[in-house]
Amino acid sequence: MEIEKIYPPYIYSIKYDDEDVNEFERLFENWRDLDVVVDFFEKNKEHLKSKVWSAVCEPEAAAYQVSEEADDLEILFRKLYFNAKEKSKPDFDSHFKFLDGKYKFEFEYAPMKSYGTESPSFIRLYAIKMGTNRYIIVGGGIKLCKTIQESPYLKDHIIQNIDKVRAWLKCYGIYEENEFTN
C-alpha cells in the first residue's frame, strides 16, 4: 500500500498493492465507463425502484447521471483545491462530512465521506482526514441505499478499506503530510 498525490498538499489517494492505479483514479475511471456502470445497475436494478431514484429508474439513465456526477465532482475538487490554497471557502473541509456509525467518535484518522454534486447523489468518495483540508481517499463507489451496509459493493469493501488504511497509518505512525510524501 502506498499514498499518491492527487491535489497536494490537500488530497492524496491510497494505491492498494493489488491495484494498478490509486483509488481516486480508479473510481473516476470506473464512473465514466458507461458499460461498467450500466452493468452494475442492471445487477442491482431493484434498488433503482426506490422513491429516491425515481427520476433515473432505468440503468442507462442512472449510468449517465453517475458519469455526469463524476465530471462535476472532479471540477468541484479543482475548485476546492484552489480555494484551499487561497484559504477561502468552500474548501475540502467544507465539502467532506464525518462518517457516522461505528466511526462516530473517532477523531484520529477520522473517516469522512464526499458526495457527488447531484441531490440525491449516487457517488461517494471515502477518505481519512489527516489534518486541516488534508485527506487520503481510501475508496468509494455508487451508493444505492440509505446505509453503506445495505449498498451493493460498498458493504463488502468500504468499511474494510477504511479499517485497513487506518491500521496501516497507525502502524507506521503516519500523522503528517511530510511522513507520507517523502
mmCIF file of C-alpha atoms in Angstrom, residues 19 34 68 114 128 170:
data_model
loop_
_atom_site.group_PDB
_atom_site.id
_atom_site.type_symbol
_atom_site.label_atom_id
_atom_site.label_comp_id
_atom_site.label_asym_id
_atom_site.label_seq_id
_atom_site.Cartn_x
_atom_site.Cartn_y
_atom_site.Cartn_z
ATOM 1 C CA GLU A 19 -4.315 -2.406 -7.960
ATOM 2 C CA LEU A 34 -20.816 3.518 -19.109
ATOM 3 C CA GLU A 68 -22.121 13.468 -15.057
ATOM 4 C CA SER A 114 -17.742 13.069 -0.018
ATOM 5 C CA ILE A 128 -9.290 9.584 6.114
ATOM 6 C CA LYS A 170 -1.264 3.849 12.874
#
